[in-house]
mmCIF file of N, CA and C in Angstrom:
data_model
loop_
_atom_site.group_PDB
_atom_site.id
_atom_site.type_symbol
_atom_site.label_atom_id
_atom_site.label_comp_id
_atom_site.label_asym_id
_atom_site.label_seq_id
_atom_site.Cartn_x
_atom_site.Cartn_y
_atom_site.Cartn_z
ATOM 1 N N MET A 1 106.118 104.009 117.671
ATOM 2 C CA MET A 1 106.993 104.430 116.699
ATOM 3 C C MET A 1 107.242 103.042 115.763
ATOM 4 N N LEU A 2 107.191 103.324 114.508
ATOM 5 C CA LEU A 2 107.625 102.320 113.557
ATOM 6 C C LEU A 2 109.081 102.397 113.096
ATOM 7 N N THR A 3 109.589 101.388 113.074
ATOM 8 C CA THR A 3 111.106 101.243 112.673
ATOM 9 C C THR A 3 111.182 100.254 111.390
ATOM 10 N N LYS A 4 111.891 100.794 110.429
ATOM 11 C CA LYS A 4 112.141 100.101 109.202
ATOM 12 C C LYS A 4 113.281 99.050 109.572
ATOM 13 N N THR A 5 112.954 97.879 109.165
ATOM 14 C CA THR A 5 113.934 96.722 109.451
ATOM 15 C C THR A 5 114.490 96.363 108.035
ATOM 16 N N THR A 6 115.949 96.358 107.838
ATOM 17 C CA THR A 6 116.250 96.278 106.508
ATOM 18 C C THR A 6 117.272 95.090 106.261
ATOM 19 N N THR A 7 117.678 94.318 107.333
ATOM 20 C CA THR A 7 118.568 93.184 107.201
ATOM 21 C C THR A 7 118.107 92.023 107.920
ATOM 22 N N ILE A 8 118.544 90.798 107.507
ATOM 23 C CA ILE A 8 118.152 89.583 108.214
ATOM 24 C C ILE A 8 118.696 89.672 109.664
ATOM 25 N N ASP A 9 120.001 90.186 109.777
ATOM 26 C CA ASP A 9 120.520 90.282 111.097
ATOM 27 C C ASP A 9 119.654 91.146 112.047
ATOM 28 N N SER A 10 119.216 92.282 111.566
ATOM 29 C CA SER A 10 118.393 93.099 112.446
ATOM 30 C C SER A 10 117.044 92.483 112.766
ATOM 31 N N PHE A 11 116.479 91.738 111.773
ATOM 32 C CA PHE A 11 115.273 90.966 112.050
ATOM 33 C C PHE A 11 115.429 89.837 113.197
ATOM 34 N N GLN A 12 116.661 89.204 113.008
ATOM 35 C CA GLN A 12 116.916 88.156 113.893
ATOM 36 C C GLN A 12 117.130 88.745 115.296
ATOM 37 N N LYS A 13 117.660 89.900 115.473
ATOM 38 C CA LYS A 13 117.686 90.535 116.780
ATOM 39 C C LYS A 13 116.402 90.867 117.302
ATOM 40 N N LEU A 14 115.481 91.229 116.523
ATOM 41 C CA LEU A 14 114.052 91.412 117.069
ATOM 42 C C LEU A 14 113.523 90.086 117.621
ATOM 43 N N LEU A 15 113.684 89.035 116.820
ATOM 44 C CA LEU A 15 113.184 87.732 117.251
ATOM 45 C C LEU A 15 113.796 87.243 118.554
ATOM 46 N N ASP A 16 115.035 87.528 118.719
ATOM 47 C CA ASP A 16 115.790 87.082 119.889
ATOM 48 C C ASP A 16 115.606 88.045 121.088
ATOM 49 N N GLY A 17 115.275 89.346 120.860
ATOM 50 C CA GLY A 17 115.293 90.282 121.842
ATOM 51 C C GLY A 17 113.883 90.768 122.339
ATOM 52 N N LYS A 18 112.877 90.452 121.638
ATOM 53 C CA LYS A 18 111.577 90.980 121.931
ATOM 54 C C LYS A 18 110.552 89.752 122.213
ATOM 55 N N LYS A 19 109.934 89.814 123.296
ATOM 56 C CA LYS A 19 108.909 88.683 123.627
ATOM 57 C C LYS A 19 107.882 88.705 122.536
ATOM 58 N N THR A 20 107.355 89.918 122.270
ATOM 59 C CA THR A 20 106.104 90.056 121.256
ATOM 60 C C THR A 20 106.426 91.375 120.501
ATOM 61 N N PHE A 21 106.063 91.337 119.136
ATOM 62 C CA PHE A 21 106.054 92.533 118.284
ATOM 63 C C PHE A 21 105.317 92.221 117.046
ATOM 64 N N PHE A 22 104.852 93.335 116.387
ATOM 65 C CA PHE A 22 104.182 93.290 115.163
ATOM 66 C C PHE A 22 105.134 93.652 114.064
ATOM 67 N N PHE A 23 105.056 93.054 112.968
ATOM 68 C CA PHE A 23 105.918 93.294 111.747
ATOM 69 C C PHE A 23 105.049 93.316 110.547
ATOM 70 N N MET A 24 105.517 94.110 109.610
ATOM 71 C CA MET A 24 104.698 94.257 108.319
ATOM 72 C C MET A 24 105.616 94.307 107.174
ATOM 73 N N LYS A 25 105.177 93.614 106.086
ATOM 74 C CA LYS A 25 105.725 93.678 104.771
ATOM 75 C C LYS A 25 104.924 94.603 104.006
ATOM 76 N N HIS A 26 105.583 95.722 103.522
ATOM 77 C CA HIS A 26 104.862 96.832 102.929
ATOM 78 C C HIS A 26 105.369 96.988 101.419
ATOM 79 N N SER A 27 104.332 97.125 100.490
ATOM 80 C CA SER A 27 104.790 97.456 99.116
ATOM 81 C C SER A 27 104.607 99.026 98.847
ATOM 82 N N SER A 28 105.668 99.600 98.485
ATOM 83 C CA SER A 28 105.598 101.053 98.259
ATOM 84 C C SER A 28 104.819 101.562 96.861
ATOM 85 N N THR A 29 104.459 100.458 96.151
ATOM 86 C CA THR A 29 103.764 100.841 94.936
ATOM 87 C C THR A 29 102.247 100.369 94.840
ATOM 88 N N CYS A 30 101.840 99.835 95.933
ATOM 89 C CA CYS A 30 100.445 99.234 95.858
ATOM 90 C C CYS A 30 99.456 100.023 96.757
ATOM 91 N N PRO A 31 98.408 100.513 96.197
ATOM 92 C CA PRO A 31 97.403 101.292 97.085
ATOM 93 C C PRO A 31 96.806 100.447 98.021
ATOM 94 N N ILE A 32 96.616 99.139 98.017
ATOM 95 C CA ILE A 32 96.094 98.256 99.014
ATOM 96 C C ILE A 32 97.165 98.241 100.263
ATOM 97 N N SER A 33 98.343 98.195 99.798
ATOM 98 C CA SER A 33 99.387 98.258 100.889
ATOM 99 C C SER A 33 99.469 99.496 101.552
ATOM 100 N N ALA A 34 99.344 100.594 100.758
ATOM 101 C CA ALA A 34 99.415 101.990 101.425
ATOM 102 C C ALA A 34 98.119 102.091 102.511
ATOM 103 N N ALA A 35 96.958 101.578 102.114
ATOM 104 C CA ALA A 35 95.904 101.677 103.100
ATOM 105 C C ALA A 35 96.225 100.693 104.293
ATOM 106 N N ALA A 36 96.624 99.528 104.159
ATOM 107 C CA ALA A 36 97.014 98.611 105.301
ATOM 108 C C ALA A 36 98.109 99.237 106.159
ATOM 109 N N PHE A 37 99.141 99.756 105.493
ATOM 110 C CA PHE A 37 100.225 100.444 106.323
ATOM 111 C C PHE A 37 99.705 101.602 107.081
ATOM 112 N N GLU A 38 98.670 102.339 106.552
ATOM 113 C CA GLU A 38 98.141 103.360 107.438
ATOM 114 C C GLU A 38 97.407 102.753 108.576
ATOM 115 N N GLU A 39 96.713 101.732 108.562
ATOM 116 C CA GLU A 39 96.127 101.079 109.625
ATOM 117 C C GLU A 39 97.106 100.461 110.591
ATOM 118 N N PHE A 40 98.192 99.931 110.091
ATOM 119 C CA PHE A 40 99.384 99.487 110.878
ATOM 120 C C PHE A 40 99.831 100.638 111.711
ATOM 121 N N GLN A 41 100.025 101.760 111.108
ATOM 122 C CA GLN A 41 100.610 102.920 111.780
ATOM 123 C C GLN A 41 99.675 103.399 112.855
ATOM 124 N N LYS A 42 98.398 103.473 112.506
ATOM 125 C CA LYS A 42 97.309 103.912 113.517
ATOM 126 C C LYS A 42 97.389 103.043 114.708
ATOM 127 N N PHE A 43 97.366 101.702 114.522
ATOM 128 C CA PHE A 43 97.430 100.833 115.610
ATOM 129 C C PHE A 43 98.567 100.987 116.491
ATOM 130 N N HIS A 44 99.755 101.199 116.043
ATOM 131 C CA HIS A 44 100.935 101.414 116.809
ATOM 132 C C HIS A 44 100.794 102.762 117.582
ATOM 133 N N TYR A 45 100.355 103.730 116.827
ATOM 134 C CA TYR A 45 100.299 105.107 117.372
ATOM 135 C C TYR A 45 99.266 105.149 118.550
ATOM 136 N N GLU A 46 98.236 104.573 118.419
ATOM 137 C CA GLU A 46 97.132 104.675 119.379
ATOM 138 C C GLU A 46 97.561 103.868 120.647
ATOM 139 N N ARG A 47 98.394 102.915 120.575
ATOM 140 C CA ARG A 47 98.958 102.057 121.697
ATOM 141 C C ARG A 47 100.331 102.622 122.143
ATOM 142 N N ASP A 48 100.746 103.574 121.470
ATOM 143 C CA ASP A 48 102.128 104.096 121.884
ATOM 144 C C ASP A 48 103.157 102.838 122.017
ATOM 145 N N MET A 49 103.167 102.077 121.058
ATOM 146 C CA MET A 49 104.052 100.923 121.049
ATOM 147 C C MET A 49 104.905 100.797 119.757
ATOM 148 N N ASP A 50 106.042 100.150 119.860
ATOM 149 C CA ASP A 50 106.948 100.004 118.717
ATOM 150 C C ASP A 50 106.361 98.957 117.786
ATOM 151 N N GLY A 51 106.572 99.165 116.550
ATOM 152 C CA GLY A 51 106.282 98.294 115.440
ATOM 153 C C GLY A 51 107.340 98.224 114.572
ATOM 154 N N TYR A 52 107.468 97.260 113.546
ATOM 155 C CA TYR A 52 108.592 97.116 112.626
ATOM 156 C C TYR A 52 108.071 96.762 111.217
ATOM 157 N N TYR A 53 108.667 97.104 110.207
ATOM 158 C CA TYR A 53 108.264 96.890 108.854
ATOM 159 C C TYR A 53 109.517 96.854 107.946
ATOM 160 N N LEU A 54 109.126 96.339 106.681
ATOM 161 C CA LEU A 54 110.144 96.347 105.656
ATOM 162 C C LEU A 54 109.345 96.772 104.428
ATOM 163 N N VAL A 55 110.161 97.405 103.426
ATOM 164 C CA VAL A 55 109.582 97.663 102.105
ATOM 165 C C VAL A 55 109.933 96.634 101.223
ATOM 166 N N VAL A 56 108.996 95.861 100.587
ATOM 167 C CA VAL A 56 109.379 94.714 99.861
ATOM 168 C C VAL A 56 110.250 94.980 98.547
ATOM 169 N N GLN A 57 110.027 96.110 97.928
ATOM 170 C CA GLN A 57 110.878 96.344 96.847
ATOM 171 C C GLN A 57 112.346 96.734 97.163
ATOM 172 N N ASP A 58 112.607 97.207 98.434
ATOM 173 C CA ASP A 58 113.848 97.495 98.728
ATOM 174 C C ASP A 58 114.670 96.409 99.580
ATOM 175 N N HIS A 59 113.909 95.407 100.131
ATOM 176 C CA HIS A 59 114.398 94.468 100.960
ATOM 177 C C HIS A 59 113.910 93.117 100.789
ATOM 178 N N ARG A 60 113.924 92.704 99.556
ATOM 179 C CA ARG A 60 113.293 91.414 99.132
ATOM 180 C C ARG A 60 114.094 90.273 99.730
ATOM 181 N N LYS A 61 115.305 90.348 99.898
ATOM 182 C CA LYS A 61 116.017 89.251 100.583
ATOM 183 C C LYS A 61 115.465 88.922 101.909
ATOM 184 N N LEU A 62 115.183 90.044 102.760
ATOM 185 C CA LEU A 62 114.666 89.819 104.091
ATOM 186 C C LEU A 62 113.267 89.321 103.998
ATOM 187 N N SER A 63 112.451 89.837 103.028
ATOM 188 C CA SER A 63 111.026 89.332 102.878
ATOM 189 C C SER A 63 111.067 87.818 102.533
ATOM 190 N N ASP A 64 111.953 87.439 101.652
ATOM 191 C CA ASP A 64 111.986 86.042 101.353
ATOM 192 C C ASP A 64 112.527 85.211 102.541
ATOM 193 N N TYR A 65 113.342 85.631 103.353
ATOM 194 C CA TYR A 65 113.966 84.984 104.573
ATOM 195 C C TYR A 65 112.789 84.808 105.429
ATOM 196 N N ILE A 66 111.888 85.753 105.661
ATOM 197 C CA ILE A 66 110.907 85.529 106.631
ATOM 198 C C ILE A 66 109.917 84.443 106.125
ATOM 199 N N SER A 67 109.561 84.519 104.775
ATOM 200 C CA SER A 67 108.636 83.377 104.259
ATOM 201 C C SER A 67 109.187 82.108 104.272
ATOM 202 N N GLU A 68 110.489 81.975 104.067
ATOM 203 C CA GLU A 68 111.140 80.612 103.981
ATOM 204 C C GLU A 68 111.313 80.119 105.429
ATOM 205 N N THR A 69 111.722 80.944 106.371
ATOM 206 C CA THR A 69 112.088 80.536 107.700
ATOM 207 C C THR A 69 110.796 80.014 108.492
ATOM 208 N N PHE A 70 109.649 80.664 108.176
ATOM 209 C CA PHE A 70 108.408 80.356 108.988
ATOM 210 C C PHE A 70 107.400 79.511 108.060
ATOM 211 N N GLY A 71 107.750 79.331 106.773
ATOM 212 C CA GLY A 71 106.856 78.483 105.908
ATOM 213 C C GLY A 71 105.585 79.196 105.621
ATOM 214 N N ILE A 72 105.566 80.503 105.524
ATOM 215 C CA ILE A 72 104.407 81.303 105.330
ATOM 216 C C ILE A 72 104.545 81.929 103.860
ATOM 217 N N ARG A 73 103.630 81.601 103.053
ATOM 218 C CA ARG A 73 103.688 82.148 101.595
ATOM 219 C C ARG A 73 103.859 83.666 101.701
ATOM 220 N N HIS A 74 104.684 84.254 100.906
ATOM 221 C CA HIS A 74 104.761 85.710 100.823
ATOM 222 C C HIS A 74 103.557 86.341 100.196
ATOM 223 N N GLU A 75 103.102 87.375 100.820
ATOM 224 C CA GLU A 75 102.041 88.238 100.205
ATOM 225 C C GLU A 75 102.435 89.642 100.669
ATOM 226 N N SER A 76 101.878 90.696 99.930
ATOM 227 C CA SER A 76 102.149 91.994 100.250
ATOM 228 C C SER A 76 100.979 92.839 99.927
ATOM 229 N N PRO A 77 100.532 93.599 100.876
ATOM 230 C CA PRO A 77 100.951 93.740 102.079
ATOM 231 C C PRO A 77 100.644 92.511 103.029
ATOM 232 N N GLN A 78 101.512 92.365 104.065
ATOM 233 C CA GLN A 78 101.389 91.208 104.996
ATOM 234 C C GLN A 78 101.829 91.598 106.456
ATOM 235 N N ALA A 79 101.005 91.362 107.383
ATOM 236 C CA ALA A 79 101.469 91.602 108.747
ATOM 237 C C ALA A 79 101.544 90.327 109.564
ATOM 238 N N PHE A 80 102.376 90.468 110.588
ATOM 239 C CA PHE A 80 102.665 89.325 111.508
ATOM 240 C C PHE A 80 102.544 89.808 112.899
ATOM 241 N N TYR A 81 102.212 88.873 113.888
ATOM 242 C CA TYR A 81 102.412 89.118 115.240
ATOM 243 C C TYR A 81 103.241 88.058 115.825
ATOM 244 N N PHE A 82 104.480 88.361 116.356
ATOM 245 C CA PHE A 82 105.408 87.301 116.820
ATOM 246 C C PHE A 82 105.393 87.203 118.161
ATOM 247 N N VAL A 83 105.365 86.043 118.789
ATOM 248 C CA VAL A 83 105.476 85.883 120.203
ATOM 249 C C VAL A 83 106.518 84.737 120.324
ATOM 250 N N ASP A 84 107.530 85.041 121.312
ATOM 251 C CA ASP A 84 108.664 84.184 121.595
ATOM 252 C C ASP A 84 109.246 83.601 120.224
ATOM 253 N N GLY A 85 109.545 84.551 119.293
ATOM 254 C CA GLY A 85 110.277 84.261 118.089
ATOM 255 C C GLY A 85 109.418 83.461 117.028
ATOM 256 N N GLU A 86 108.204 83.231 117.163
ATOM 257 C CA GLU A 86 107.403 82.590 116.200
ATOM 258 C C GLU A 86 106.135 83.330 115.910
ATOM 259 N N PRO A 87 105.772 83.208 114.654
ATOM 260 C CA PRO A 87 104.519 83.957 114.209
ATOM 261 C C PRO A 87 103.212 83.338 114.830
ATOM 262 N N LYS A 88 102.629 84.121 115.695
ATOM 263 C CA LYS A 88 101.360 83.574 116.280
ATOM 264 C C LYS A 88 100.177 83.951 115.346
ATOM 265 N N TRP A 89 100.247 85.053 114.507
ATOM 266 C CA TRP A 89 99.215 85.414 113.592
ATOM 267 C C TRP A 89 99.860 86.092 112.391
ATOM 268 N N ASN A 90 99.275 85.857 111.296
ATOM 269 C CA ASN A 90 99.586 86.676 110.030
ATOM 270 C C ASN A 90 98.316 86.959 109.218
ATOM 271 N N GLY A 91 98.338 87.974 108.583
ATOM 272 C CA GLY A 91 97.248 88.337 107.652
ATOM 273 C C GLY A 91 97.693 89.262 106.539
ATOM 274 N N SER A 92 96.922 89.396 105.524
ATOM 275 C CA SER A 92 97.414 90.150 104.301
ATOM 276 C C SER A 92 96.218 90.957 103.908
ATOM 277 N N HIS A 93 96.485 91.860 103.047
ATOM 278 C CA HIS A 93 95.617 92.747 102.287
ATOM 279 C C HIS A 93 94.540 93.352 103.293
ATOM 280 N N GLN A 94 93.185 93.231 102.973
ATOM 281 C CA GLN A 94 92.202 93.853 103.726
ATOM 282 C C GLN A 94 92.059 93.265 105.181
ATOM 283 N N LYS A 95 92.791 92.328 105.479
ATOM 284 C CA LYS A 95 92.830 91.837 106.886
ATOM 285 C C LYS A 95 93.700 92.617 107.760
ATOM 286 N N ILE A 96 94.416 93.532 107.263
ATOM 287 C CA ILE A 96 95.234 94.495 108.144
ATOM 288 C C ILE A 96 94.541 95.684 108.383
ATOM 289 N N THR A 97 93.800 95.631 109.497
ATOM 290 C CA THR A 97 92.979 96.753 109.979
ATOM 291 C C THR A 97 93.313 96.945 111.475
ATOM 292 N N LEU A 98 93.016 98.183 111.897
ATOM 293 C CA LEU A 98 93.022 98.520 113.297
ATOM 294 C C LEU A 98 92.319 97.552 114.170
ATOM 295 N N SER A 99 91.076 97.183 113.705
ATOM 296 C CA SER A 99 90.376 96.296 114.441
ATOM 297 C C SER A 99 90.946 94.876 114.508
ATOM 298 N N THR A 100 91.368 94.348 113.382
ATOM 299 C CA THR A 100 91.993 93.023 113.261
ATOM 300 C C THR A 100 93.231 92.899 114.197
ATOM 301 N N LEU A 101 94.151 93.984 113.995
ATOM 302 C CA LEU A 101 95.289 94.037 114.727
ATOM 303 C C LEU A 101 95.068 94.044 116.337
ATOM 304 N N SER A 102 94.056 94.756 116.584
ATOM 305 C CA SER A 102 93.771 94.893 118.018
ATOM 306 C C SER A 102 93.274 93.535 118.567
ATOM 307 N N SER A 103 92.584 92.837 117.844
ATOM 308 C CA SER A 103 92.129 91.516 118.320
ATOM 309 C C SER A 103 93.139 90.401 118.439
ATOM 310 N N VAL A 104 94.219 90.653 117.723
ATOM 311 C CA VAL A 104 95.268 89.610 117.757
ATOM 312 C C VAL A 104 95.894 89.428 119.105
ATOM 313 N N GLU A 105 96.088 90.471 119.774
ATOM 314 C CA GLU A 105 96.762 90.493 121.148
ATOM 315 C C GLU A 105 95.953 89.777 122.229
ATOM 316 N N ASP A 106 94.725 89.639 121.909
ATOM 317 C CA ASP A 106 93.847 89.091 123.069
ATOM 318 C C ASP A 106 94.090 87.574 123.264
#
């Protein structure tokens, strides 16, 4: 199941409470982001695992916080794999595919 994350506090709780998780910055107006989000959804559905995302247009403050905290330039769409509170992987645009996401966990 995918859960929309809307605040810095809720994102921080993910970092503190989950050993690993995938997170995506999604643009609600971009067709490339729509395709990437579909891949992100399929990945989580096939594995029956939780994932998290934000909509950049609605939650820019959180999007900026993630970029600034981890020193990773903002892109949209953009996906992350967090391990122990740090991003182990991030990719954007056409790099967000079922195949790529599957290979990240290895």
